[in-house]
Amino acid sequence: MPHGCRFPLPLQAQSAFAFLSMPCTGYKCLPEIATSAYGLLAMTNLVAGAVGGVHRNLQLPMALTERRYSQTWNLSAFHFQLSTCQRSPISAAWASLSPHTLVPRNQAGELMDMRKWLTALLAAAMLLAAAPPVRAAGPDIAAPSAILMDAATGTVLYEKNASERLRPASVTKVMTLLLVMEALDTGRIGWDDTVIASEAACAKGGSQVYLEPGEEMSMDEMLKSVVVSSANDCATALAEHVAGSESAFVGMMNQRAQELGLLDTNFVNCTGLDDAPEAAEHLTTAHDIAVISRELLKHDRIRDYTTIWMDTVRGGKFGLSNTNKLVRFYQGTTGLKTGYTSAAGHCLAASAKRDGIELIAVVLHCASSADRFSSAKALLDYGFANYALVSAEMPEPLQPVPVTLGQKAAVQPELQQAAPILIEKGLQAAVTRTVTLAERVEAPVAAGQQLGTLTISANGETLAEIPIIAPEAIERLTWWELTCRLLRRLCMTMPEE
């Protein structure tokens, strides 16, 4: 590097100029801060060459070093020169505005026509503004299998070997809890139920609250024990309470997995324990666990349990401490479930919500508990840092749509759904909303009939198309009603004698 030059010039310009080939020789003697200026210079010369029909030599004054260096780049068919040679009074005046001011010259060394220069500069600036944002690289995590999913839309934001079939350990209980919550919602079991522990449930090993055969526990405390302490005895007792036996419940688990389209998942028990020979077939994927977790989070009441850090059961005699340490140490955590066996490794299905966005991070087969929590946190951090929600609100209130031959003269349109849309944060400023709406419709109009579309886009890319519908049905006028209406109008228009 030459004397007096402290910063190397990057070989590629940023963003929209990355496509330009920039072979160069000699010294590279521009500070890093000039990268964007150089990129603008390159695009400006392309535009100026296209408009003016001639090649340009553009000089860039250098006020950062005492020595004089000259650098030449060949960019496609265009020729650029960055120079610190002796400047004319006019170019010196230009340079006084900024150490990096661009001085346009033609091949004769004369200053370019300022109108052409400003036109080219404006065009280049517009091209630069239209350049698509660069997507941030995904997080570097230790987990061998992982996925990050948006809970609202199911959009996958990051994945790493997410379709690899692995043992999930106690993360299995996400499906167990889903079936219990669905049974509660349908009335198959009740929140006021008392669950009685069987001998089979009490015989389960691993994490437990040490139920005794015949012991009774409320539905609330059973759920709390499963979610907070991963109690295998309580998970089995709940499975038996729902389906009559654990084997019948496992059949329900696999049926529900099929309904969700999870073809890589197979359960052989409701706990995730892998101490039996058939446990080798107890397999799922990070993707499938994320889908199940998303379904579970649709039951708002589950968060009353998944966000507990410490609690007690049996009248305060038995303490519970959450195995998911993110509940205590990660802002916005809403769940969900940890798991560990020597064969499955350390697993975690984690969820968190910030600024209206709820994300699901699943990591499987981690080498240590520290790895699973750090990997999950890195995934969640990545999601919250790079994605945002855009509301599906209308740019202006919708006007009623006239209805021809309807029993009502008009229908007031509304959005079919107003759920927010997940986008990359870099696109927020470029989001536009366009409404197309029928000028008139003919009766009959059905409830839910589409009347138009709200299109949300950014940088020319369609992000969402939301139907605009009729919220109510409007029947068509009968012949009798139509005749009466015509007669009334005739009477109103007849002149008085």
XYZ file of C-alpha atoms in Angstrom:
497
model
C 0.000 0.000 0.000
C 1.453 3.421 -0.917
C 2.596 5.927 1.630
C -0.220 8.018 3.103
C -3.033 5.601 2.178
C -4.666 4.078 5.277
C -7.783 2.418 3.845
C -8.007 -0.028 0.886
C -10.634 0.516 -1.807
C -13.063 -2.431 -2.075
C -12.990 -4.218 -5.445
C -16.781 -4.204 -5.702
C -19.228 -1.389 -5.208
C -22.218 -1.908 -2.983
C -25.826 -2.911 -3.663
C -26.910 -2.114 -7.237
C -23.323 -1.903 -8.496
C -22.282 -5.410 -7.490
C -22.932 -6.568 -11.074
C -20.188 -4.356 -12.481
C -16.890 -6.054 -13.281
C -14.033 -3.938 -11.939
C -10.612 -5.296 -12.957
C -7.962 -2.901 -11.680
C -4.194 -2.558 -11.493
C -1.859 -0.476 -9.471
C -2.664 1.187 -6.173
C -6.089 1.336 -4.519
C -6.030 4.479 -2.480
C -9.567 5.493 -1.420
C -10.928 5.405 2.106
C -13.661 2.904 2.915
C -16.190 5.705 3.229
C -15.888 6.400 -0.497
C -17.310 3.021 -1.477
C -20.838 4.309 -2.002
C -19.520 7.396 -3.783
C -17.518 5.196 -6.143
C -20.567 3.051 -6.824
C -22.577 6.184 -7.618
C -19.741 7.332 -9.872
C -19.846 4.066 -11.802
C -23.608 4.142 -12.314
C -23.486 7.842 -13.203
C -20.957 7.166 -15.932
C -23.123 4.396 -17.343
C -26.086 6.764 -17.535
C -24.019 9.649 -18.854
C -22.467 7.428 -21.516
C -25.866 6.238 -22.615
C -27.255 9.789 -22.790
C -24.266 11.584 -24.227
C -23.066 8.817 -26.512
C -19.410 9.339 -25.539
C -17.095 7.929 -22.920
C -16.261 10.091 -19.939
C -13.197 10.519 -17.806
C -14.287 11.350 -14.257
C -11.774 12.775 -11.870
C -12.033 12.311 -8.109
C -9.931 14.802 -6.104
C -8.011 13.272 -3.217
C -7.314 15.547 -0.274
C -6.339 12.812 2.145
C -2.693 12.358 1.256
C 0.200 14.574 0.208
C 1.393 12.244 -2.538
C -0.229 12.165 -5.980
C -1.575 8.814 -7.187
C -3.573 7.961 -10.247
C -5.819 4.917 -10.610
C -7.594 3.636 -13.717
C -10.497 1.193 -13.889
C -11.947 -0.391 -17.020
C -15.673 -0.879 -16.474
C -17.247 -2.637 -19.453
C -16.908 -0.169 -22.365
C -16.422 2.841 -20.098
C -13.241 4.457 -18.864
C -12.819 5.989 -15.408
C -9.919 7.799 -13.843
C -9.528 8.643 -10.170
C -6.764 11.191 -9.858
C -5.058 13.424 -7.336
C -3.249 15.396 -10.009
C -3.025 19.167 -9.971
C -6.514 20.664 -9.963
C -7.787 23.731 -11.786
C -9.346 26.573 -9.718
C -12.806 25.380 -10.766
C -12.164 21.779 -9.774
C -10.615 22.979 -6.532
C -13.802 24.879 -5.791
C -15.788 21.698 -6.420
C -13.455 19.763 -4.157
C -13.874 22.307 -1.364
C -17.433 21.063 -0.940
C -16.210 17.621 0.183
C -12.964 15.622 0.128
C -14.784 13.134 -2.142
C -16.641 15.484 -4.544
C -16.921 14.079 -8.072
C -15.560 16.394 -10.808
C -16.969 15.449 -14.262
C -14.746 16.049 -17.278
C -14.893 15.102 -20.936
C -12.038 13.490 -22.864
C -10.579 16.909 -23.646
C -10.222 17.613 -19.949
C -12.982 20.220 -19.970
C -15.738 20.322 -17.385
C -18.938 18.636 -18.567
C -22.155 20.507 -19.201
C -23.668 20.800 -15.718
C -27.169 20.025 -17.002
C -26.016 16.700 -18.437
C -24.046 15.987 -15.282
C -26.952 16.698 -12.942
C -29.346 14.703 -15.145
C -27.016 11.719 -15.078
C -26.472 12.095 -11.336
C -30.233 12.215 -10.671
C -30.827 9.127 -12.821
C -28.087 7.273 -10.992
C -29.519 8.255 -7.628
C -32.923 6.925 -8.688
C -31.364 3.622 -9.737
C -29.525 3.445 -6.427
C -32.728 4.062 -4.477
C -34.485 1.300 -6.394
C -31.799 -1.266 -5.617
C -33.230 -4.193 -3.615
C -32.032 -4.552 -0.031
C -29.465 -7.245 0.674
C -30.839 -10.003 2.887
C -28.860 -10.508 6.072
C -26.945 -13.756 6.368
C -28.490 -16.358 8.641
C -27.161 -16.916 12.138
C -24.202 -19.179 12.821
C -25.525 -21.765 15.271
C -24.179 -24.926 16.871
C -27.430 -26.872 16.537
C -27.117 -29.536 13.807
C -30.831 -29.296 12.960
C -32.864 -26.114 13.330
C -35.655 -23.971 11.954
C -37.104 -20.500 12.540
C -40.776 -19.972 11.706
C -43.231 -17.091 11.963
C -46.080 -18.251 14.193
C -48.749 -16.123 12.497
C -48.135 -17.127 8.881
C -46.032 -20.276 9.083
C -43.337 -18.609 6.966
C -39.951 -20.295 7.340
C -37.318 -17.617 7.949
C -34.311 -19.891 8.428
C -33.606 -23.605 8.345
C -30.670 -25.926 8.774
C -31.173 -29.630 8.117
C -34.775 -29.017 9.171
C -36.067 -32.145 7.393
C -33.632 -34.573 9.029
C -35.509 -37.214 11.040
C -34.278 -37.233 14.637
C -35.425 -38.254 18.099
C -37.182 -35.321 19.804
C -37.020 -36.490 23.457
C -39.550 -34.578 25.610
C -40.234 -32.038 22.863
C -42.681 -34.818 21.914
C -44.949 -33.329 24.567
C -45.743 -30.407 22.265
C -48.026 -32.820 20.394
C -49.295 -34.316 23.677
C -50.241 -30.843 24.887
C -51.840 -29.959 21.542
C -54.206 -32.937 21.758
C -55.061 -32.157 25.369
C -55.845 -28.519 24.513
C -57.965 -29.574 21.547
C -59.855 -32.063 23.739
C -60.506 -29.268 26.241
C -61.740 -26.943 23.475
C -64.145 -29.534 22.068
C -65.465 -30.519 25.487
C -64.145 -34.079 25.328
C -62.549 -33.359 28.695
C -63.099 -30.410 31.020
C -61.030 -27.857 32.878
C -62.754 -28.912 36.089
C -61.849 -32.582 35.618
C -59.851 -34.500 38.184
C -57.233 -36.771 36.623
C -56.501 -40.079 38.345
C -53.018 -41.584 38.045
C -52.789 -45.184 36.857
C -50.061 -47.649 37.712
C -48.758 -47.360 34.158
C -48.468 -43.602 34.495
C -46.718 -43.833 37.851
C -44.214 -46.330 36.452
C -42.798 -43.855 33.945
C -39.188 -42.857 34.485
C -37.314 -39.672 33.720
C -38.674 -36.307 34.805
C -41.731 -36.699 37.022
C -43.640 -35.418 40.039
C -43.758 -38.938 41.514
C -47.464 -39.655 41.237
C -48.807 -42.488 43.344
C -51.258 -45.023 41.833
C -54.754 -43.700 42.357
C -53.554 -40.183 43.202
C -55.908 -37.467 42.032
C -54.742 -34.178 40.606
C -56.629 -31.321 38.976
C -56.414 -30.672 35.255
C -54.653 -27.392 36.004
C -51.914 -29.012 38.080
C -51.463 -31.879 35.628
C -50.899 -29.435 32.769
C -48.606 -27.289 34.894
C -46.485 -30.306 35.812
C -46.123 -31.395 32.180
C -45.302 -27.953 30.803
C -43.062 -26.626 33.562
C -41.285 -29.763 34.812
C -41.776 -32.089 31.817
C -43.391 -34.683 34.092
C -43.664 -37.986 32.201
C -46.068 -39.487 34.739
C -48.468 -36.563 34.348
C -48.189 -36.634 30.528
C -49.186 -40.299 30.549
C -52.043 -39.674 32.978
C -53.392 -36.919 30.706
C -53.074 -39.169 27.646
C -55.080 -41.873 29.407
C -57.663 -39.319 30.519
C -58.181 -38.178 26.913
C -58.057 -41.506 25.048
C -58.404 -44.252 27.676
C -54.904 -45.609 27.158
C -51.503 -44.342 26.081
C -51.512 -46.540 22.966
C -54.856 -45.098 21.844
C -53.546 -41.608 22.496
C -50.412 -42.318 20.423
C -52.726 -43.306 17.569
C -54.387 -39.891 17.905
C -50.966 -38.230 17.874
C -49.994 -39.884 14.597
C -53.379 -39.166 13.056
C -53.059 -35.485 13.961
C -49.555 -35.422 12.466
C -50.972 -36.786 9.215
C -53.707 -34.138 9.243
C -51.014 -31.467 9.539
C -49.140 -32.969 6.605
C -46.196 -34.111 8.730
C -45.090 -37.155 6.770
C -41.695 -37.404 8.489
C -43.141 -37.778 11.991
C -43.926 -40.995 13.827
C -44.686 -41.256 17.551
C -44.554 -44.419 19.645
C -45.277 -42.825 23.039
C -46.588 -39.575 24.509
C -43.475 -38.658 26.495
C -40.444 -38.918 24.212
C -38.725 -41.477 26.440
C -36.496 -43.723 24.360
C -35.744 -46.542 26.801
C -37.884 -49.117 24.968
C -36.851 -50.999 21.778
C -39.638 -49.444 19.697
C -38.331 -45.965 20.537
C -35.962 -46.229 17.571
C -39.015 -45.466 15.424
C -39.985 -42.413 17.498
C -38.803 -39.781 15.013
C -39.678 -36.315 13.773
C -38.000 -33.234 12.269
C -37.333 -29.667 13.339
C -39.798 -28.518 10.679
C -42.563 -30.810 11.915
C -42.056 -29.774 15.544
C -42.319 -26.123 14.458
C -45.640 -26.838 12.721
C -46.994 -28.619 15.817
C -45.761 -25.766 18.025
C -47.557 -23.274 15.799
C -50.796 -25.217 16.214
C -50.327 -25.337 19.981
C -49.787 -21.570 20.183
C -53.189 -21.034 18.584
C -54.560 -22.031 22.009
C -53.938 -18.838 23.958
C -54.461 -20.465 27.342
C -51.386 -22.666 26.928
C -49.259 -19.542 27.463
C -50.568 -19.394 31.031
C -48.419 -22.476 31.597
C -45.524 -22.109 29.155
C -44.517 -18.752 30.672
C -44.308 -20.006 34.273
C -40.796 -19.856 35.694
C -41.415 -21.422 39.104
C -44.566 -22.718 40.816
C -45.879 -25.455 43.085
C -48.455 -28.256 43.079
C -50.059 -30.363 45.789
C -50.955 -27.351 47.856
C -47.461 -25.876 47.722
C -45.728 -29.059 48.876
C -43.998 -29.882 45.576
C -41.977 -27.246 43.721
C -41.735 -26.892 39.955
C -38.950 -25.138 38.037
C -39.169 -24.558 34.303
C -36.657 -26.519 32.246
C -36.870 -23.809 29.564
C -34.421 -21.223 30.861
C -35.425 -18.751 28.150
C -38.569 -18.072 30.182
C -36.382 -16.341 32.732
C -33.564 -14.989 30.601
C -34.961 -14.083 27.166
C -37.296 -11.121 26.743
C -40.681 -11.974 25.286
C -40.457 -15.773 25.676
C -43.848 -17.475 25.371
C -42.757 -21.130 25.496
C -42.502 -23.922 24.775
C -40.766 -27.225 25.592
C -37.326 -28.698 26.267
C -36.166 -32.279 25.839
C -33.151 -34.466 26.534
C -32.080 -38.087 26.332
C -28.623 -39.438 25.632
C -29.768 -40.625 22.196
C -31.742 -37.491 21.257
C -29.317 -34.957 22.661
C -30.493 -31.579 23.928
C -33.639 -30.340 22.140
C -35.831 -27.259 22.392
C -38.965 -25.816 20.849
C -38.841 -22.125 21.817
C -41.231 -19.276 21.085
C -41.051 -15.571 21.783
C -43.056 -12.472 20.919
C -41.838 -8.907 20.423
C -43.454 -5.928 18.689
C -46.409 -8.038 17.659
C -44.274 -10.749 15.993
C -44.234 -14.245 17.504
C -41.463 -16.557 16.306
C -40.862 -20.266 16.793
C -37.311 -21.635 16.967
C -36.714 -25.384 17.073
C -33.297 -26.979 17.608
C -32.668 -30.723 17.794
C -29.774 -33.023 18.734
C -27.572 -30.344 20.300
C -24.385 -31.444 22.049
C -25.132 -29.521 25.233
C -27.852 -27.593 26.995
C -25.851 -24.406 26.468
C -25.777 -25.075 22.717
C -29.549 -25.503 22.476
C -30.310 -22.285 24.340
C -27.662 -20.226 22.538
C -28.807 -21.576 19.171
C -32.453 -20.827 19.896
C -31.601 -17.321 21.117
C -29.517 -16.665 17.987
C -32.407 -17.759 15.771
C -34.907 -15.580 17.613
C -32.518 -12.605 17.611
C -32.051 -13.003 13.865
C -35.797 -13.063 13.277
C -36.576 -10.029 15.410
C -33.665 -8.056 13.899
C -34.517 -8.718 10.254
C -38.302 -8.979 9.997
C -41.226 -6.702 10.737
C -44.992 -6.714 10.490
C -46.878 -4.552 8.009
C -50.521 -3.875 8.703
C -53.071 -4.757 6.051
C -54.914 -1.481 6.553
C -56.575 0.293 3.659
C -54.822 3.380 2.255
C -58.180 5.204 2.476
C -61.747 4.277 3.517
C -63.596 2.144 1.013
C -66.612 3.664 -0.678
C -69.871 1.690 -0.946
C -70.298 -0.322 -4.138
C -73.641 0.256 -5.898
C -75.805 -2.857 -6.348
C -77.950 -3.126 -9.487
C -81.425 -4.623 -8.942
C -80.646 -5.277 -5.306
C -82.926 -4.946 -2.308
C -80.245 -2.580 -0.995
C -78.834 0.173 -3.153
C -75.209 -0.463 -2.171
C -72.927 -2.774 -0.206
C -70.119 -1.584 2.064
C -67.001 -3.623 1.170
C -64.456 -4.768 3.749
C -61.207 -6.740 3.889
C -61.622 -10.492 4.144
C -58.921 -10.532 6.814
C -56.742 -7.818 8.283
C -53.921 -9.918 9.717
C -50.519 -8.206 9.483
C -47.962 -9.366 6.929
C -44.403 -10.380 7.758
C -41.746 -8.698 5.591
C -38.042 -8.004 5.689
C -37.337 -4.821 7.620
C -35.415 -3.392 4.660
C -38.633 -3.331 2.635
C -40.703 -1.336 5.125
C -40.043 2.049 3.538
C -40.902 0.744 0.057
C -44.281 -0.817 0.909
C -47.213 0.369 -1.208
C -50.915 -0.524 -1.058
C -53.130 -0.586 -4.144
C -56.894 -1.118 -4.171
C -58.907 -2.451 -7.098
C -62.667 -2.376 -6.529
C -65.686 -3.129 -8.691
C -67.525 0.012 -9.804
C -70.874 -1.769 -9.568
C -72.223 -5.288 -8.939
C -75.485 -6.931 -9.882
C -77.720 -8.631 -7.354
C -77.858 -11.167 -5.909
C -74.687 -10.527 -3.892
C -73.510 -13.377 -1.662
C -71.975 -12.831 1.756
C -68.229 -13.107 1.271
C -68.414 -12.422 -2.466
C -65.196 -10.822 -3.690
C -65.603 -7.218 -4.804
C -61.958 -6.287 -5.211
C -58.388 -6.779 -4.014
C -55.932 -4.979 -1.768
C -52.437 -5.554 -3.168
C -49.468 -4.928 -0.892
C -46.140 -4.727 -2.687
C -42.593 -3.446 -2.340
C -40.032 -2.721 -5.057
C -42.308 -4.234 -7.673
C -42.737 -7.509 -5.770
C -46.213 -8.502 -4.608
C -46.160 -9.333 -0.905
C -49.839 -10.104 -0.423
C -53.182 -9.942 -2.202
C -56.090 -9.653 0.216
C -59.633 -10.048 -1.102
C -62.125 -7.256 -0.515
C -65.520 -8.831 0.076
C -69.181 -8.119 0.703
C -69.855 -8.632 4.437
C -73.556 -9.415 3.898
C -75.855 -10.938 1.318
C -78.087 -8.706 -0.781
C -81.009 -10.407 -2.512
C -82.196 -9.533 -5.986
C -85.481 -7.699 -6.398
C -88.367 -9.961 -7.355
C -90.507 -9.128 -10.403
C -93.251 -7.898 -8.106
C -90.855 -5.701 -6.105
C -89.370 -4.371 -9.320
C -92.838 -3.605 -10.736
C -93.892 -1.786 -7.560
C -90.714 0.255 -7.593
C -91.272 1.266 -11.227
C -94.881 2.223 -10.512
C -93.804 4.399 -7.575
C -91.316 6.191 -9.774
C -93.919 6.714 -12.486
C -96.318 8.195 -9.963
C -93.666 10.553 -8.673
C -92.871 11.781 -12.192
C -96.468 12.278 -13.393
C -97.441 15.982 -13.629
C -100.216 17.198 -11.391
C -103.473 18.377 -13.085
